[in-house]
Amino acid sequence: MIQANSLRELVKVRDRLDAWKETAQRSVEANPNHPAIRIRNSNLVTNYEALIKQLNAVIEEETARMWT
């Protein structure tokens, strides 16, 4: 479980996940002849995208709550 004390920390976590997703995507593209590496990193990209989407929803909800 990820625990953050502030909205700023959530944004930092989201940005870190996005960087990891980009790294995994580059690995997929750089290893076309290694199916196991491609599959593993493709799965990582998918998982990171899902986590980023969830964090974006939380960030948007918290931002909206702050301004109401």
mmCIF file of C-alpha atoms in Angstrom, residues 7 16 23 27 34-35 46 50 53 55 65-66:
data_model
loop_
_atom_site.group_PDB
_atom_site.id
_atom_site.type_symbol
_atom_site.label_atom_id
_atom_site.label_comp_id
_atom_site.label_asym_id
_atom_site.label_seq_id
_atom_site.Cartn_x
_atom_site.Cartn_y
_atom_site.Cartn_z
ATOM 1 C CA LEU A 7 -1.114 15.793 -2.568
ATOM 2 C CA ARG A 16 7.956 8.195 -10.600
ATOM 3 C CA THR A 23 11.701 2.855 -19.054
ATOM 4 C CA SER A 27 12.901 -1.896 -23.028
ATOM 5 C CA HIS A 34 13.573 -11.426 -26.726
ATOM 6 C CA PRO A 35 9.941 -12.486 -26.201
ATOM 7 C CA THR A 46 0.134 -2.033 -18.509
ATOM 8 C CA ALA A 50 -3.354 1.323 -14.417
ATOM 9 C CA LYS A 53 -4.771 6.194 -13.867
ATOM 10 C CA LEU A 55 -3.477 7.995 -8.847
ATOM 11 C CA ARG A 65 -12.127 18.656 -2.535
ATOM 12 C CA MET A 66 -9.535 21.288 -1.639
#
